[in-house]
C-alpha cells in the first residue's frame, strides 16, 4: 500500500519525481498538507512537478489518513510526502506503518531560523519540539530511516537522534 512515507520540505521535486518514483515503482504520490491543499497555485505547481507515470494528489492531512485507512488503498503503491515532522507524526499515529519505510530526509534548512535548530544530518535540522516528535515517530515504525537518495545507505533515524 504505502511504499514510503517521507519528510522532504521540497515535497515533489526532481529526486522524488525521477529517482524515488522509479526506485519504489509507485503509481501514486500523495502530499498531505492542510495549507497547500487550500492554495490552488501551490497545488498546481506541485502537480506539474509529478512525473506523467504517476497520479499525484495534494490532500488535507485528515482526508489522506482516511484514504490510507480505506481497504481500497491497499491496491495502490503510494509515495507519501510531507514537509514537516508534526504532520508525519499525526499520520503514523493513525495509519499502520508495518513494513513501510518512514524516511526523514530533508527538513529544516529552507524554512525557519537555523540558530534554533539542531543539525541532525547535512539535510535535517530540527527544533527541540521536532526532535521530541521525531523520537515519538520511532514508536510507530519498524523501518524508520534517514535516506536522502535511493542509492544512499539507509541509516536508522533513531540512531541519529541519540545525540540530539
PDB file of C-alpha atoms in Angstrom:
ATOM      1  CA  UNK A   1       0.000   0.000   0.000  1.00  0.00           C
ATOM      2  CA  UNK A   2       2.387   2.736   1.165  1.00  0.00           C
ATOM      3  CA  UNK A   3       5.820   2.253  -0.359  1.00  0.00           C
ATOM      4  CA  UNK A   4       7.347   5.081   1.672  1.00  0.00           C
ATOM      5  CA  UNK A   5       6.405   7.954   3.957  1.00  0.00           C
ATOM      6  CA  UNK A   6       8.937  10.737   3.526  1.00  0.00           C
ATOM      7  CA  UNK A   7       9.596  14.100   5.152  1.00  0.00           C
ATOM      8  CA  UNK A   8      11.025  16.384   2.499  1.00  0.00           C
ATOM      9  CA  UNK A   9      10.275  20.088   2.755  1.00  0.00           C
ATOM     10  CA  UNK A  10      10.711  20.423  -1.007  1.00  0.00           C
ATOM     11  CA  UNK A  11       7.807  17.958  -1.500  1.00  0.00           C
ATOM     12  CA  UNK A  12       7.610  16.915  -5.183  1.00  0.00           C
ATOM     13  CA  UNK A  13      10.898  17.780  -6.893  1.00  0.00           C
ATOM     14  CA  UNK A  14      13.496  16.141  -9.145  1.00  0.00           C
ATOM     15  CA  UNK A  15      14.738  13.484  -6.706  1.00  0.00           C
ATOM     16  CA  UNK A  16      11.195  12.416  -5.907  1.00  0.00           C
ATOM     17  CA  UNK A  17       9.829  12.719  -9.436  1.00  0.00           C
ATOM     18  CA  UNK A  18      12.655  10.808 -11.072  1.00  0.00           C
ATOM     19  CA  UNK A  19      14.660   8.735  -8.603  1.00  0.00           C
ATOM     20  CA  UNK A  20      12.288   7.710  -5.814  1.00  0.00           C
ATOM     21  CA  UNK A  21       9.303   7.157  -8.087  1.00  0.00           C
ATOM     22  CA  UNK A  22      11.293   4.731 -10.239  1.00  0.00           C
ATOM     23  CA  UNK A  23      13.065   3.074  -7.312  1.00  0.00           C
ATOM     24  CA  UNK A  24       9.841   2.423  -5.409  1.00  0.00           C
ATOM     25  CA  UNK A  25       7.785   1.736  -8.559  1.00  0.00           C
ATOM     26  CA  UNK A  26       4.886   3.766  -7.197  1.00  0.00           C
ATOM     27  CA  UNK A  27       1.710   4.638  -9.065  1.00  0.00           C
ATOM     28  CA  UNK A  28       0.684   7.463  -6.710  1.00  0.00           C
ATOM     29  CA  UNK A  29       2.336  10.413  -4.990  1.00  0.00           C
ATOM     30  CA  UNK A  30       0.252  11.928  -2.211  1.00  0.00           C
ATOM     31  CA  UNK A  31       1.133  15.142  -0.411  1.00  0.00           C
ATOM     32  CA  UNK A  32      -0.908  15.537   2.783  1.00  0.00           C
ATOM     33  CA  UNK A  33      -0.747  19.204   3.770  1.00  0.00           C
ATOM     34  CA  UNK A  34      -3.598  21.337   5.106  1.00  0.00           C
ATOM     35  CA  UNK A  35      -2.193  24.687   3.932  1.00  0.00           C
ATOM     36  CA  UNK A  36      -1.156  23.634   0.432  1.00  0.00           C
ATOM     37  CA  UNK A  37      -4.451  21.798  -0.122  1.00  0.00           C
ATOM     38  CA  UNK A  38      -6.158  25.220   0.142  1.00  0.00           C
ATOM     39  CA  UNK A  39      -3.737  27.010  -2.203  1.00  0.00           C
ATOM     40  CA  UNK A  40      -4.520  26.375  -5.872  1.00  0.00           C
ATOM     41  CA  UNK A  41      -1.252  27.926  -7.120  1.00  0.00           C
ATOM     42  CA  UNK A  42       0.922  25.739  -4.872  1.00  0.00           C
ATOM     43  CA  UNK A  43      -1.163  22.673  -5.697  1.00  0.00           C
ATOM     44  CA  UNK A  44      -0.813  23.282  -9.430  1.00  0.00           C
ATOM     45  CA  UNK A  45       2.951  23.763  -9.190  1.00  0.00           C
ATOM     46  CA  UNK A  46       3.415  20.533  -7.243  1.00  0.00           C
ATOM     47  CA  UNK A  47       1.155  18.546  -9.529  1.00  0.00           C
ATOM     48  CA  UNK A  48       3.092  19.788 -12.574  1.00  0.00           C
ATOM     49  CA  UNK A  49       6.338  18.526 -10.981  1.00  0.00           C
ATOM     50  CA  UNK A  50       4.990  14.973 -10.708  1.00  0.00           C
ATOM     51  CA  UNK A  51       6.012  12.538 -13.436  1.00  0.00           C
ATOM     52  CA  UNK A  52       3.399  11.519 -16.008  1.00  0.00           C
ATOM     53  CA  UNK A  53       3.729   7.892 -14.906  1.00  0.00           C
ATOM     54  CA  UNK A  54       2.032   8.525 -11.538  1.00  0.00           C
ATOM     55  CA  UNK A  55      -1.137  10.122 -10.287  1.00  0.00           C
ATOM     56  CA  UNK A  56      -0.400  12.887  -7.795  1.00  0.00           C
ATOM     57  CA  UNK A  57      -2.724  14.428  -5.251  1.00  0.00           C
ATOM     58  CA  UNK A  58      -2.472  17.199  -2.684  1.00  0.00           C
ATOM     59  CA  UNK A  59      -4.823  16.465   0.219  1.00  0.00           C
ATOM     60  CA  UNK A  60      -5.693  17.773   3.668  1.00  0.00           C
ATOM     61  CA  UNK A  61      -3.995  15.558   6.268  1.00  0.00           C
ATOM     62  CA  UNK A  62      -7.244  14.161   7.703  1.00  0.00           C
ATOM     63  CA  UNK A  63      -8.509  13.208   4.242  1.00  0.00           C
ATOM     64  CA  UNK A  64      -5.205  11.476   3.420  1.00  0.00           C
ATOM     65  CA  UNK A  65      -5.422   9.493   6.676  1.00  0.00           C
ATOM     66  CA  UNK A  66      -8.975   8.427   5.824  1.00  0.00           C
ATOM     67  CA  UNK A  67      -7.987   7.342   2.318  1.00  0.00           C
ATOM     68  CA  UNK A  68      -4.912   5.468   3.566  1.00  0.00           C
ATOM     69  CA  UNK A  69      -7.083   3.539   6.016  1.00  0.00           C
ATOM     70  CA  UNK A  70      -9.595   2.625   3.286  1.00  0.00           C
ATOM     71  CA  UNK A  71      -9.119  -1.030   2.246  1.00  0.00           C
ATOM     72  CA  UNK A  72      -9.199   0.009  -1.428  1.00  0.00           C
ATOM     73  CA  UNK A  73      -5.905   1.860  -0.927  1.00  0.00           C
ATOM     74  CA  UNK A  74      -4.167  -1.482  -0.373  1.00  0.00           C
ATOM     75  CA  UNK A  75      -4.213  -1.989  -4.148  1.00  0.00           C
ATOM     76  CA  UNK A  76      -2.224   1.219  -4.735  1.00  0.00           C
ATOM     77  CA  UNK A  77       1.514   1.764  -4.380  1.00  0.00           C
ATOM     78  CA  UNK A  78       1.852   5.174  -2.732  1.00  0.00           C
ATOM     79  CA  UNK A  79       4.739   7.515  -2.019  1.00  0.00           C
ATOM     80  CA  UNK A  80       3.524   9.822   0.742  1.00  0.00           C
ATOM     81  CA  UNK A  81       5.462  13.076   1.166  1.00  0.00           C
ATOM     82  CA  UNK A  82       5.008  15.618   3.952  1.00  0.00           C
ATOM     83  CA  UNK A  83       7.066  18.729   4.563  1.00  0.00           C
ATOM     84  CA  UNK A  84       7.202  18.632   8.351  1.00  0.00           C
ATOM     85  CA  UNK A  85       7.672  16.264  11.275  1.00  0.00           C
ATOM     86  CA  UNK A  86       4.359  17.076  13.065  1.00  0.00           C
ATOM     87  CA  UNK A  87       2.308  16.015  10.019  1.00  0.00           C
ATOM     88  CA  UNK A  88       4.279  12.773   9.751  1.00  0.00           C
ATOM     89  CA  UNK A  89       3.692  12.029  13.442  1.00  0.00           C
ATOM     90  CA  UNK A  90      -0.035  12.697  13.025  1.00  0.00           C
ATOM     91  CA  UNK A  91      -0.157  10.246  10.116  1.00  0.00           C
ATOM     92  CA  UNK A  92       1.909   7.429  11.659  1.00  0.00           C
ATOM     93  CA  UNK A  93      -0.269   7.557  14.773  1.00  0.00           C
ATOM     94  CA  UNK A  94      -3.361   6.823  12.673  1.00  0.00           C
ATOM     95  CA  UNK A  95      -2.110   4.743   9.726  1.00  0.00           C
ATOM     96  CA  UNK A  96      -0.405   1.346  10.120  1.00  0.00           C
ATOM     97  CA  UNK A  97       3.259   1.553   9.114  1.00  0.00           C
ATOM     98  CA  UNK A  98       4.426  -2.059   9.488  1.00  0.00           C
ATOM     99  CA  UNK A  99       6.905  -2.705   6.698  1.00  0.00           C
ATOM    100  CA  UNK A 100       6.621   0.835   5.339  1.00  0.00           C
ATOM    101  CA  UNK A 101       9.829   2.831   5.028  1.00  0.00           C
ATOM    102  CA  UNK A 102       9.475   6.031   7.054  1.00  0.00           C
ATOM    103  CA  UNK A 103      12.203   8.416   5.901  1.00  0.00           C
ATOM    104  CA  UNK A 104      13.123  11.803   7.337  1.00  0.00           C
ATOM    105  CA  UNK A 105      15.370  13.056   4.565  1.00  0.00           C
ATOM    106  CA  UNK A 106      15.248  16.826   4.017  1.00  0.00           C
ATOM    107  CA  UNK A 107      13.754  19.235   6.502  1.00  0.00           C
ATOM    108  CA  UNK A 108      14.534  22.451   8.296  1.00  0.00           C
ATOM    109  CA  UNK A 109      17.123  24.061   6.054  1.00  0.00           C
ATOM    110  CA  UNK A 110      14.854  26.143   3.854  1.00  0.00           C
ATOM    111  CA  UNK A 111      12.387  27.346   6.447  1.00  0.00           C
ATOM    112  CA  UNK A 112      12.905  28.869   9.827  1.00  0.00           C
ATOM    113  CA  UNK A 113      15.814  30.026  11.920  1.00  0.00           C
ATOM    114  CA  UNK A 114      18.751  27.611  11.843  1.00  0.00           C
ATOM    115  CA  UNK A 115      20.064  29.108  15.088  1.00  0.00           C
ATOM    116  CA  UNK A 116      17.145  27.492  16.933  1.00  0.00           C
ATOM    117  CA  UNK A 117      17.590  24.101  15.269  1.00  0.00           C
ATOM    118  CA  UNK A 118      19.932  21.218  15.885  1.00  0.00           C
ATOM    119  CA  UNK A 119      21.774  19.785  12.918  1.00  0.00           C
ATOM    120  CA  UNK A 120      20.925  16.077  12.788  1.00  0.00           C
ATOM    121  CA  UNK A 121      22.486  15.493   9.347  1.00  0.00           C
ATOM    122  CA  UNK A 122      23.571  17.744   6.483  1.00  0.00           C
ATOM    123  CA  UNK A 123      19.947  17.770   5.265  1.00  0.00           C
ATOM    124  CA  UNK A 124      17.963  17.557   8.521  1.00  0.00           C
ATOM    125  CA  UNK A 125      17.736  20.403  11.043  1.00  0.00           C
ATOM    126  CA  UNK A 126      15.142  20.134  13.807  1.00  0.00           C
ATOM    127  CA  UNK A 127      13.864  22.256  16.683  1.00  0.00           C
ATOM    128  CA  UNK A 128      13.655  20.740  20.171  1.00  0.00           C
ATOM    129  CA  UNK A 129       9.917  20.151  19.646  1.00  0.00           C
ATOM    130  CA  UNK A 130      10.532  18.468  16.288  1.00  0.00           C
ATOM    131  CA  UNK A 131      13.199  16.251  17.871  1.00  0.00           C
ATOM    132  CA  UNK A 132      10.705  15.123  20.511  1.00  0.00           C
ATOM    133  CA  UNK A 133       8.116  14.373  17.814  1.00  0.00           C
ATOM    134  CA  UNK A 134      10.710  12.599  15.654  1.00  0.00           C
ATOM    135  CA  UNK A 135      11.576  10.371  18.618  1.00  0.00           C
ATOM    136  CA  UNK A 136       7.878   9.618  19.075  1.00  0.00           C
ATOM    137  CA  UNK A 137       7.617   8.531  15.422  1.00  0.00           C
ATOM    138  CA  UNK A 138      10.118   5.773  16.221  1.00  0.00           C
ATOM    139  CA  UNK A 139       7.498   4.065  18.394  1.00  0.00           C
ATOM    140  CA  UNK A 140       5.216   3.665  15.367  1.00  0.00           C
ATOM    141  CA  UNK A 141       7.649   2.481  12.711  1.00  0.00           C
ATOM    142  CA  UNK A 142       9.703  -0.678  12.245  1.00  0.00           C
ATOM    143  CA  UNK A 143      11.617   0.848   9.295  1.00  0.00           C
ATOM    144  CA  UNK A 144      12.433   4.432  10.358  1.00  0.00           C
ATOM    145  CA  UNK A 145      15.410   5.770   8.434  1.00  0.00           C
ATOM    146  CA  UNK A 146      17.408   8.643   7.022  1.00  0.00           C
ATOM    147  CA  UNK A 147      17.939   8.038   3.308  1.00  0.00           C
ATOM    148  CA  UNK A 148      18.138  11.129   1.084  1.00  0.00           C
ATOM    149  CA  UNK A 149      18.586   9.211  -2.194  1.00  0.00           C
ATOM    150  CA  UNK A 150      17.717   5.657  -3.235  1.00  0.00           C
ATOM    151  CA  UNK A 151      21.412   4.804  -3.697  1.00  0.00           C
ATOM    152  CA  UNK A 152      22.329   6.014  -0.192  1.00  0.00           C
ATOM    153  CA  UNK A 153      22.524   3.556   2.667  1.00  0.00           C
ATOM    154  CA  UNK A 154      19.518   3.778   4.968  1.00  0.00           C
ATOM    155  CA  UNK A 155      20.617   4.841   8.453  1.00  0.00           C
ATOM    156  CA  UNK A 156      18.267   4.125  11.373  1.00  0.00           C
ATOM    157  CA  UNK A 157      16.876   7.544  12.280  1.00  0.00           C
ATOM    158  CA  UNK A 158      16.672   6.773  15.993  1.00  0.00           C
ATOM    159  CA  UNK A 159      20.468   6.287  15.973  1.00  0.00           C
ATOM    160  CA  UNK A 160      20.845   9.835  14.646  1.00  0.00           C
ATOM    161  CA  UNK A 161      18.588  11.171  17.404  1.00  0.00           C
ATOM    162  CA  UNK A 162      20.592   9.616  20.251  1.00  0.00           C
ATOM    163  CA  UNK A 163      22.838  12.685  20.471  1.00  0.00           C
ATOM    164  CA  UNK A 164      20.035  15.193  19.836  1.00  0.00           C
TER     165      UNK A 164
END
